[in-house]
XYZ file of C-alpha atoms in Angstrom:
110
model
C 152.481 123.716 72.340
C 149.722 121.666 70.732
C 147.347 122.087 73.695
C 147.716 125.865 73.656
C 146.851 125.898 69.962
C 143.679 123.881 70.566
C 142.634 126.166 73.422
C 143.254 129.238 71.280
C 141.281 127.731 68.382
C 138.321 126.933 70.668
C 138.366 130.413 72.192
C 138.424 131.968 68.722
C 135.626 129.664 67.553
C 133.468 130.646 70.553
C 134.012 134.335 69.891
C 133.343 133.846 66.192
C 130.000 132.161 66.933
C 128.879 135.084 69.100
C 129.929 137.686 66.528
C 128.400 135.706 63.669
C 125.118 135.364 65.537
C 124.914 139.095 66.241
C 125.662 139.815 62.576
C 123.002 137.372 61.383
C 120.390 138.952 63.636
C 121.325 142.454 62.461
C 121.098 141.478 58.796
C 117.823 139.618 59.357
C 116.047 142.432 61.214
C 113.898 143.511 58.232
C 112.834 139.915 57.564
C 112.127 139.391 61.271
C 110.004 142.530 61.341
C 107.815 141.590 58.396
C 107.824 137.823 58.862
C 106.847 137.862 62.536
C 104.913 141.127 62.518
C 107.173 142.997 64.945
C 106.645 146.680 65.552
C 109.664 148.977 65.375
C 109.774 149.137 69.181
C 109.587 145.357 69.584
C 112.234 144.879 66.908
C 114.674 146.932 68.948
C 114.306 144.454 71.798
C 115.386 141.521 69.618
C 118.919 142.895 69.702
C 118.662 144.576 73.109
C 117.499 141.426 74.894
C 120.549 139.553 73.634
C 122.948 142.385 74.435
C 121.589 143.002 77.926
C 121.590 139.341 78.887
C 125.081 138.856 77.472
C 126.440 141.816 79.425
C 124.747 140.750 82.663
C 126.011 137.180 82.548
C 129.530 137.775 81.253
C 131.034 138.203 84.719
C 129.001 135.310 86.083
C 130.417 133.076 83.346
C 133.951 134.023 84.372
C 133.195 133.230 88.000
C 131.637 129.878 87.060
C 134.790 129.067 85.090
C 136.843 129.740 88.210
C 134.631 127.474 90.308
C 133.822 124.583 87.961
C 136.498 124.688 85.278
C 136.761 126.353 81.929
C 136.087 123.237 79.853
C 132.854 122.330 81.642
C 131.438 125.854 81.534
C 132.513 126.382 77.904
C 130.665 123.234 76.839
C 127.632 124.223 78.922
C 127.612 127.743 77.470
C 127.970 126.592 73.865
C 125.243 123.976 74.387
C 122.828 126.498 75.890
C 123.661 128.977 73.134
C 123.005 126.366 70.431
C 119.667 125.267 71.885
C 118.523 128.876 72.338
C 119.627 129.743 68.790
C 117.623 126.831 67.424
C 114.567 127.880 69.450
C 114.862 131.469 68.216
C 115.205 130.274 64.641
C 112.061 128.162 64.924
C 109.996 130.871 66.645
C 106.785 131.711 64.887
C 105.709 134.741 66.888
C 107.298 137.666 68.743
C 106.445 136.123 72.113
C 108.263 132.911 71.274
C 111.226 134.813 69.836
C 112.105 136.977 72.842
C 112.945 134.341 75.487
C 115.551 132.477 73.367
C 117.321 135.778 72.700
C 117.585 136.381 76.428
C 118.683 132.786 76.985
C 121.418 133.032 74.345
C 122.839 136.064 76.051
C 122.799 134.304 79.412
C 124.918 131.360 78.251
C 128.087 131.422 80.379
C 131.202 132.805 78.716
C 134.713 132.253 80.029
């Protein structure tokens, strides 16, 4: 019973991180636009790049979990997500902000 509770807590924590990140980006869009000098069209791609990459790699993450194990891929995905989030947070220009958003969305999910 204890192991199932830990697994459930980790799955909920992973989902919470993804939802929290999307919410933070949505709330910060005006500050991103003015702080980094994004145009309205480029600002749309901040959210779209994350969403598209997440959707494209969701099935791949499930397949990787089948092949290499859920624990290993979960740790890899959360690590990649964290590094990409840090890089996006430290970006000083639109060019440096777009690749971490794509990378975050490509982190494997199980």
